[in-house]
Amino acid sequence: MMKRLFAAVAVAGMVIAAGGAAAQTYPNRPITMVVPFRAGGPTDTIGRTISEAMSRNLGQQVQVQIVDGAGGTLGAQRVAEAAPDGYTILLYHVGMATTPTLYPNLAYDPLTDFAEIGLVTNVAMTLVGRQRLPIATWDQLIQYMTTRLDRVTMAHAGIGSASHLCAMLFSQLTGLDITTVPFVGTAEAMLDLQADFVDFMCDQTTSTVAAIQNGQVNGYVVTSPVRLEQIAEVPTFQEVGLDGFELNVWHGLWAPAGTPPEVIARLNEALRAALTDPQVLRTFALFATFPVPLEDQTPEALHAKVASEIEHWRPMIEAAGEFVR
Ligand code: ASP
């Protein structure tokens, strides 16, 4: 750890020494955007959508690289340890704030080992079920789960993923100790859901809206405070009477700590351009994925978000106890 710290300080020193000159020529080669989840999942979709628009703005390719595993922490570690030169950045979500509690031996500190670029999106989650389930209402859903508790399964994308968080909250708030099944990623879990191998999953709308619209899965409940127009028939948790089920999956963009402020400012400019790009907004709208408001598109807002969300989730995860698995 210390060795890494010295190396990072040395590299940061070199970058600062290069000073304004580096910032003026930045970027002069492709940038790697690390996506810490499997291809075909929501973070990958969001990454591929904004990276195209950021590439147009920066005049250099922003290339998505999948570094998945351990709930996104392996990809985050890769970026924490990368050279702080603006050529390696990270797209991650709420997992940045839940994993410090879920993984006590995390190799990095989410608040000090990164330079924040800005918040990116807000996305609700949906509880979906395999198409053949004979369930039409919330009461039928609870009854189905209660009477088959020994057999019902819920997929998720690994401990630290948002789908794991959602499954955990669901069990905690309903008191139903549902067996969870970890998959390597959302896309793989959605395939098995459609093939009847698992019963339920709670995942971001980015990956579920089209499947609900096409009737490939049933949509039961959405975690947003109001219904979403793309899946207007799906009620909110509040409507079905399950209070306290608030789960907004926010995404943020980070660089390694020590990245020069001018470089962060340039990346932030590109992020802002992406979040107003008509093509990006059209793609986001298809999946009920919302760009964050202007005031949240800042490094400061992302830092504050991570700090407050770590405190928000810690007691809930600790209280979930046996459901964390
Ligand atoms: N949907 C995944 C999760 O459960 C992550 C992703 O692929 O975006 O967190």
PDB file of C-alpha atoms in Angstrom, residues 100-307:
ATOM      1  CA  PRO A 100     -16.740   0.005   1.939  1.00  0.00           C
ATOM      2  CA  THR A 101     -19.225  -1.679   4.309  1.00  0.00           C
ATOM      3  CA  LEU A 102     -19.608  -4.897   2.292  1.00  0.00           C
ATOM      4  CA  TYR A 103     -15.859  -5.380   1.722  1.00  0.00           C
ATOM      5  CA  PRO A 104     -13.990  -4.410   4.914  1.00  0.00           C
ATOM      6  CA  ASN A 105     -10.581  -4.985   3.275  1.00  0.00           C
ATOM      7  CA  LEU A 106     -11.103  -2.758   0.262  1.00  0.00           C
ATOM      8  CA  ALA A 107      -7.753  -1.900  -1.368  1.00  0.00           C
ATOM      9  CA  TYR A 108      -8.633   1.791  -1.817  1.00  0.00           C
ATOM     10  CA  ASP A 109     -10.497   4.603  -0.118  1.00  0.00           C
ATOM     11  CA  PRO A 110     -13.430   5.838  -2.251  1.00  0.00           C
ATOM     12  CA  LEU A 111     -13.043   9.356  -0.880  1.00  0.00           C
ATOM     13  CA  THR A 112      -9.280   9.895  -1.004  1.00  0.00           C
ATOM     14  CA  ASP A 113      -7.917   7.619  -3.749  1.00  0.00           C
ATOM     15  CA  PHE A 114      -9.913   9.248  -6.557  1.00  0.00           C
ATOM     16  CA  ALA A 115     -10.362  12.652  -8.162  1.00  0.00           C
ATOM     17  CA  GLU A 116     -14.052  13.053  -8.913  1.00  0.00           C
ATOM     18  CA  ILE A 117     -15.177  14.227 -12.361  1.00  0.00           C
ATOM     19  CA  GLY A 118     -18.938  14.397 -11.806  1.00  0.00           C
ATOM     20  CA  LEU A 119     -22.203  12.568 -11.300  1.00  0.00           C
ATOM     21  CA  VAL A 120     -23.642  11.066 -14.475  1.00  0.00           C
ATOM     22  CA  THR A 121     -27.071   9.451 -14.190  1.00  0.00           C
ATOM     23  CA  ASN A 122     -29.923   8.504 -11.889  1.00  0.00           C
ATOM     24  CA  VAL A 123     -31.620   5.201 -12.595  1.00  0.00           C
ATOM     25  CA  ALA A 124     -34.453   3.421 -10.799  1.00  0.00           C
ATOM     26  CA  MET A 125     -34.582  -0.332 -10.320  1.00  0.00           C
ATOM     27  CA  THR A 126     -37.350  -2.729 -11.223  1.00  0.00           C
ATOM     28  CA  LEU A 127     -38.343  -6.000  -9.667  1.00  0.00           C
ATOM     29  CA  VAL A 128     -38.909  -8.349 -12.589  1.00  0.00           C
ATOM     30  CA  GLY A 129     -39.894 -12.005 -12.814  1.00  0.00           C
ATOM     31  CA  ARG A 130     -39.680 -14.769 -15.369  1.00  0.00           C
ATOM     32  CA  GLN A 131     -42.416 -14.553 -17.898  1.00  0.00           C
ATOM     33  CA  ARG A 132     -44.291 -17.734 -16.947  1.00  0.00           C
ATOM     34  CA  LEU A 133     -44.901 -16.785 -13.316  1.00  0.00           C
ATOM     35  CA  PRO A 134     -48.659 -16.736 -12.667  1.00  0.00           C
ATOM     36  CA  ILE A 135     -48.525 -13.393 -10.871  1.00  0.00           C
ATOM     37  CA  ALA A 136     -50.499 -10.278 -11.796  1.00  0.00           C
ATOM     38  CA  THR A 137     -50.678  -8.249  -8.588  1.00  0.00           C
ATOM     39  CA  TRP A 138     -48.476  -7.345  -5.624  1.00  0.00           C
ATOM     40  CA  ASP A 139     -50.606  -9.512  -3.299  1.00  0.00           C
ATOM     41  CA  GLN A 140     -50.191 -12.473  -5.631  1.00  0.00           C
ATOM     42  CA  LEU A 141     -46.448 -11.829  -5.747  1.00  0.00           C
ATOM     43  CA  ILE A 142     -46.118 -11.889  -1.962  1.00  0.00           C
ATOM     44  CA  GLN A 143     -48.342 -14.934  -1.736  1.00  0.00           C
ATOM     45  CA  TYR A 144     -46.332 -16.735  -4.388  1.00  0.00           C
ATOM     46  CA  MET A 145     -43.069 -16.011  -2.612  1.00  0.00           C
ATOM     47  CA  THR A 146     -44.431 -16.858   0.842  1.00  0.00           C
ATOM     48  CA  THR A 147     -45.869 -20.218  -0.150  1.00  0.00           C
ATOM     49  CA  ARG A 148     -42.744 -21.268  -2.073  1.00  0.00           C
ATOM     50  CA  LEU A 149     -40.053 -19.712   0.078  1.00  0.00           C
ATOM     51  CA  ASP A 150     -37.959 -22.867  -0.064  1.00  0.00           C
ATOM     52  CA  ARG A 151     -37.843 -22.751  -3.876  1.00  0.00           C
ATOM     53  CA  VAL A 152     -38.041 -19.115  -4.951  1.00  0.00           C
ATOM     54  CA  THR A 153     -34.805 -17.627  -6.309  1.00  0.00           C
ATOM     55  CA  MET A 154     -33.643 -14.088  -7.001  1.00  0.00           C
ATOM     56  CA  ALA A 155     -30.698 -13.368  -9.307  1.00  0.00           C
ATOM     57  CA  HIS A 156     -28.144 -10.620  -8.738  1.00  0.00           C
ATOM     58  CA  ALA A 157     -24.885  -9.472 -10.287  1.00  0.00           C
ATOM     59  CA  GLY A 158     -22.613 -10.181  -7.300  1.00  0.00           C
ATOM     60  CA  ILE A 159     -22.116  -8.761  -3.807  1.00  0.00           C
ATOM     61  CA  GLY A 160     -21.657  -5.032  -4.146  1.00  0.00           C
ATOM     62  CA  SER A 161     -23.852  -4.789  -7.234  1.00  0.00           C
ATOM     63  CA  ALA A 162     -27.002  -2.713  -7.161  1.00  0.00           C
ATOM     64  CA  SER A 163     -29.112  -5.793  -7.870  1.00  0.00           C
ATOM     65  CA  HIS A 164     -27.642  -7.433  -4.774  1.00  0.00           C
ATOM     66  CA  LEU A 165     -28.466  -4.323  -2.751  1.00  0.00           C
ATOM     67  CA  CYS A 166     -32.028  -4.388  -4.067  1.00  0.00           C
ATOM     68  CA  ALA A 167     -32.475  -8.101  -3.290  1.00  0.00           C
ATOM     69  CA  MET A 168     -31.125  -7.516   0.216  1.00  0.00           C
ATOM     70  CA  LEU A 169     -33.472  -4.588   0.844  1.00  0.00           C
ATOM     71  CA  PHE A 170     -36.401  -6.556  -0.515  1.00  0.00           C
ATOM     72  CA  SER A 171     -35.776  -9.478   1.855  1.00  0.00           C
ATOM     73  CA  GLN A 172     -35.229  -7.102   4.761  1.00  0.00           C
ATOM     74  CA  LEU A 173     -38.398  -5.060   4.186  1.00  0.00           C
ATOM     75  CA  THR A 174     -40.719  -7.960   3.362  1.00  0.00           C
ATOM     76  CA  GLY A 175     -39.174 -10.360   5.897  1.00  0.00           C
ATOM     77  CA  LEU A 176     -39.022 -12.999   3.144  1.00  0.00           C
ATOM     78  CA  ASP A 177     -35.687 -14.802   3.255  1.00  0.00           C
ATOM     79  CA  ILE A 178     -35.396 -15.413  -0.479  1.00  0.00           C
ATOM     80  CA  THR A 179     -32.513 -17.471  -1.832  1.00  0.00           C
ATOM     81  CA  THR A 180     -30.283 -15.280  -3.971  1.00  0.00           C
ATOM     82  CA  VAL A 181     -28.280 -16.524  -6.940  1.00  0.00           C
ATOM     83  CA  PRO A 182     -25.136 -14.577  -7.873  1.00  0.00           C
ATOM     84  CA  PHE A 183     -24.420 -14.220 -11.582  1.00  0.00           C
ATOM     85  CA  VAL A 184     -21.316 -12.790 -13.212  1.00  0.00           C
ATOM     86  CA  GLY A 185     -23.372  -9.953 -14.648  1.00  0.00           C
ATOM     87  CA  THR A 186     -26.790  -8.514 -15.375  1.00  0.00           C
ATOM     88  CA  ALA A 187     -26.926  -9.636 -19.008  1.00  0.00           C
ATOM     89  CA  GLU A 188     -26.213 -13.250 -17.995  1.00  0.00           C
ATOM     90  CA  ALA A 189     -28.835 -13.078 -15.232  1.00  0.00           C
ATOM     91  CA  MET A 190     -31.448 -11.622 -17.585  1.00  0.00           C
ATOM     92  CA  LEU A 191     -30.836 -14.482 -20.033  1.00  0.00           C
ATOM     93  CA  ASP A 192     -31.365 -17.093 -17.326  1.00  0.00           C
ATOM     94  CA  LEU A 193     -34.466 -15.267 -16.135  1.00  0.00           C
ATOM     95  CA  GLN A 194     -35.881 -15.469 -19.640  1.00  0.00           C
ATOM     96  CA  ALA A 195     -34.938 -19.155 -19.816  1.00  0.00           C
ATOM     97  CA  ASP A 196     -36.872 -19.882 -16.571  1.00  0.00           C
ATOM     98  CA  PHE A 197     -33.742 -20.852 -14.598  1.00  0.00           C
ATOM     99  CA  VAL A 198     -34.315 -18.197 -11.910  1.00  0.00           C
ATOM    100  CA  ASP A 199     -37.554 -16.574 -10.761  1.00  0.00           C
ATOM    101  CA  PHE A 200     -36.827 -12.899 -10.030  1.00  0.00           C
ATOM    102  CA  MET A 201     -34.290 -10.135 -10.313  1.00  0.00           C
ATOM    103  CA  CYS A 202     -34.205  -6.482  -9.336  1.00  0.00           C
ATOM    104  CA  ASP A 203     -32.097  -4.475 -11.733  1.00  0.00           C
ATOM    105  CA  GLN A 204     -31.724  -1.030 -13.243  1.00  0.00           C
ATOM    106  CA  THR A 205     -34.334   0.044 -15.774  1.00  0.00           C
ATOM    107  CA  THR A 206     -31.452   0.385 -18.251  1.00  0.00           C
ATOM    108  CA  SER A 207     -31.530  -3.397 -18.601  1.00  0.00           C
ATOM    109  CA  THR A 208     -35.179  -4.179 -17.855  1.00  0.00           C
ATOM    110  CA  VAL A 209     -37.374  -1.640 -19.680  1.00  0.00           C
ATOM    111  CA  ALA A 210     -37.065  -3.210 -23.140  1.00  0.00           C
ATOM    112  CA  ALA A 211     -37.541  -6.730 -21.739  1.00  0.00           C
ATOM    113  CA  ILE A 212     -40.691  -5.609 -19.881  1.00  0.00           C
ATOM    114  CA  GLN A 213     -42.024  -3.809 -22.959  1.00  0.00           C
ATOM    115  CA  ASN A 214     -41.392  -6.885 -25.117  1.00  0.00           C
ATOM    116  CA  GLY A 215     -43.029  -9.223 -22.611  1.00  0.00           C
ATOM    117  CA  GLN A 216     -39.789 -11.189 -22.086  1.00  0.00           C
ATOM    118  CA  VAL A 217     -40.067 -10.633 -18.334  1.00  0.00           C
ATOM    119  CA  ASN A 218     -42.845  -9.416 -16.055  1.00  0.00           C
ATOM    120  CA  GLY A 219     -42.324  -6.039 -14.381  1.00  0.00           C
ATOM    121  CA  TYR A 220     -43.772  -5.939 -10.847  1.00  0.00           C
ATOM    122  CA  VAL A 221     -42.541  -2.870  -8.994  1.00  0.00           C
ATOM    123  CA  VAL A 222     -40.269   0.113  -9.629  1.00  0.00           C
ATOM    124  CA  THR A 223     -38.112   1.851  -6.993  1.00  0.00           C
ATOM    125  CA  SER A 224     -38.676   5.394  -8.313  1.00  0.00           C
ATOM    126  CA  PRO A 225     -40.945   7.724  -6.265  1.00  0.00           C
ATOM    127  CA  VAL A 226     -43.347   8.006  -9.239  1.00  0.00           C
ATOM    128  CA  ARG A 227     -44.169   5.647 -12.114  1.00  0.00           C
ATOM    129  CA  LEU A 228     -42.013   5.786 -15.231  1.00  0.00           C
ATOM    130  CA  GLU A 229     -43.685   6.580 -18.555  1.00  0.00           C
ATOM    131  CA  GLN A 230     -41.733   3.841 -20.369  1.00  0.00           C
ATOM    132  CA  ILE A 231     -43.339   1.190 -18.126  1.00  0.00           C
ATOM    133  CA  ALA A 232     -46.383   3.072 -16.859  1.00  0.00           C
ATOM    134  CA  GLU A 233     -48.212  -0.122 -15.880  1.00  0.00           C
ATOM    135  CA  VAL A 234     -45.575  -0.949 -13.231  1.00  0.00           C
ATOM    136  CA  PRO A 235     -46.468   0.470  -9.773  1.00  0.00           C
ATOM    137  CA  THR A 236     -44.018   2.040  -7.314  1.00  0.00           C
ATOM    138  CA  PHE A 237     -43.073   0.391  -4.020  1.00  0.00           C
ATOM    139  CA  GLN A 238     -44.958   3.138  -2.228  1.00  0.00           C
ATOM    140  CA  GLU A 239     -48.116   2.346  -4.187  1.00  0.00           C
ATOM    141  CA  VAL A 240     -47.978  -1.322  -3.208  1.00  0.00           C
ATOM    142  CA  GLY A 241     -47.528  -0.295   0.420  1.00  0.00           C
ATOM    143  CA  LEU A 242     -43.857  -1.129   0.958  1.00  0.00           C
ATOM    144  CA  ASP A 243     -42.616   2.121   2.503  1.00  0.00           C
ATOM    145  CA  GLY A 244     -38.913   2.822   2.882  1.00  0.00           C
ATOM    146  CA  PHE A 245     -37.945   1.113  -0.344  1.00  0.00           C
ATOM    147  CA  GLU A 246     -35.972   3.944  -1.858  1.00  0.00           C
ATOM    148  CA  LEU A 247     -33.232   2.917  -4.197  1.00  0.00           C
ATOM    149  CA  ASN A 248     -31.825   5.257  -6.789  1.00  0.00           C
ATOM    150  CA  VAL A 249     -28.814   3.945  -8.656  1.00  0.00           C
ATOM    151  CA  TRP A 250     -26.574   6.925  -9.383  1.00  0.00           C
ATOM    152  CA  HIS A 251     -23.507   6.678 -11.589  1.00  0.00           C
ATOM    153  CA  GLY A 252     -20.375   8.795 -11.314  1.00  0.00           C
ATOM    154  CA  LEU A 253     -17.140   9.317 -13.203  1.00  0.00           C
ATOM    155  CA  TRP A 254     -13.772   9.285 -11.415  1.00  0.00           C
ATOM    156  CA  ALA A 255     -10.066   9.626 -12.219  1.00  0.00           C
ATOM    157  CA  PRO A 256      -7.194   8.536  -9.949  1.00  0.00           C
ATOM    158  CA  ALA A 257      -6.293  10.912  -7.090  1.00  0.00           C
ATOM    159  CA  GLY A 258      -3.594  13.343  -8.164  1.00  0.00           C
ATOM    160  CA  THR A 259      -4.972  13.928 -11.665  1.00  0.00           C
ATOM    161  CA  PRO A 260      -4.209  17.604 -12.468  1.00  0.00           C
ATOM    162  CA  PRO A 261      -7.180  19.942 -11.936  1.00  0.00           C
ATOM    163  CA  GLU A 262      -6.961  21.191 -15.551  1.00  0.00           C
ATOM    164  CA  VAL A 263      -7.372  17.638 -16.791  1.00  0.00           C
ATOM    165  CA  ILE A 264     -10.322  17.039 -14.461  1.00  0.00           C
ATOM    166  CA  ALA A 265     -11.881  20.287 -15.726  1.00  0.00           C
ATOM    167  CA  ARG A 266     -11.486  19.116 -19.340  1.00  0.00           C
ATOM    168  CA  LEU A 267     -13.040  15.716 -18.549  1.00  0.00           C
ATOM    169  CA  ASN A 268     -15.858  17.450 -16.704  1.00  0.00           C
ATOM    170  CA  GLU A 269     -16.502  19.655 -19.750  1.00  0.00           C
ATOM    171  CA  ALA A 270     -16.714  16.526 -21.920  1.00  0.00           C
ATOM    172  CA  LEU A 271     -19.053  14.858 -19.425  1.00  0.00           C
ATOM    173  CA  ARG A 272     -21.345  17.896 -19.411  1.00  0.00           C
ATOM    174  CA  ALA A 273     -21.347  17.924 -23.206  1.00  0.00           C
ATOM    175  CA  ALA A 274     -22.322  14.237 -23.208  1.00  0.00           C
ATOM    176  CA  LEU A 275     -25.178  14.848 -20.775  1.00  0.00           C
ATOM    177  CA  THR A 276     -26.789  17.391 -23.118  1.00  0.00           C
ATOM    178  CA  ASP A 277     -26.004  15.507 -26.331  1.00  0.00           C
ATOM    179  CA  PRO A 278     -29.333  14.815 -28.127  1.00  0.00           C
ATOM    180  CA  GLN A 279     -28.212  11.340 -29.186  1.00  0.00           C
ATOM    181  CA  VAL A 280     -27.274  10.442 -25.595  1.00  0.00           C
ATOM    182  CA  LEU A 281     -30.558  11.810 -24.265  1.00  0.00           C
ATOM    183  CA  ARG A 282     -32.544   9.799 -26.825  1.00  0.00           C
ATOM    184  CA  THR A 283     -30.746   6.591 -25.843  1.00  0.00           C
ATOM    185  CA  PHE A 284     -31.141   7.311 -22.125  1.00  0.00           C
ATOM    186  CA  ALA A 285     -34.865   8.017 -22.581  1.00  0.00           C
ATOM    187  CA  LEU A 286     -35.411   4.586 -24.136  1.00  0.00           C
ATOM    188  CA  PHE A 287     -34.302   2.980 -20.863  1.00  0.00           C
ATOM    189  CA  ALA A 288     -35.673   5.510 -18.343  1.00  0.00           C
ATOM    190  CA  THR A 289     -32.106   6.544 -17.536  1.00  0.00           C
ATOM    191  CA  PHE A 290     -31.833  10.179 -16.430  1.00  0.00           C
ATOM    192  CA  PRO A 291     -28.860  12.542 -16.715  1.00  0.00           C
ATOM    193  CA  VAL A 292     -28.243  14.189 -13.329  1.00  0.00           C
ATOM    194  CA  PRO A 293     -29.276  17.848 -13.017  1.00  0.00           C
ATOM    195  CA  LEU A 294     -26.678  20.481 -13.938  1.00  0.00           C
ATOM    196  CA  GLU A 295     -25.693  21.244 -10.334  1.00  0.00           C
ATOM    197  CA  ASP A 296     -24.755  17.584  -9.789  1.00  0.00           C
ATOM    198  CA  GLN A 297     -22.460  17.419 -12.807  1.00  0.00           C
ATOM    199  CA  THR A 298     -19.532  18.636 -10.675  1.00  0.00           C
ATOM    200  CA  PRO A 299     -16.609  16.948  -8.865  1.00  0.00           C
ATOM    201  CA  GLU A 300     -17.795  18.463  -5.574  1.00  0.00           C
ATOM    202  CA  ALA A 301     -21.306  17.038  -5.940  1.00  0.00           C
ATOM    203  CA  LEU A 302     -19.919  13.557  -6.617  1.00  0.00           C
ATOM    204  CA  HIS A 303     -17.575  13.730  -3.617  1.00  0.00           C
ATOM    205  CA  ALA A 304     -20.451  14.835  -1.362  1.00  0.00           C
ATOM    206  CA  LYS A 305     -22.686  12.099  -2.799  1.00  0.00           C
ATOM    207  CA  VAL A 306     -20.200   9.320  -2.029  1.00  0.00           C
ATOM    208  CA  ALA A 307     -19.581  10.666   1.491  1.00  0.00           C
TER     209      ALA A 307
END
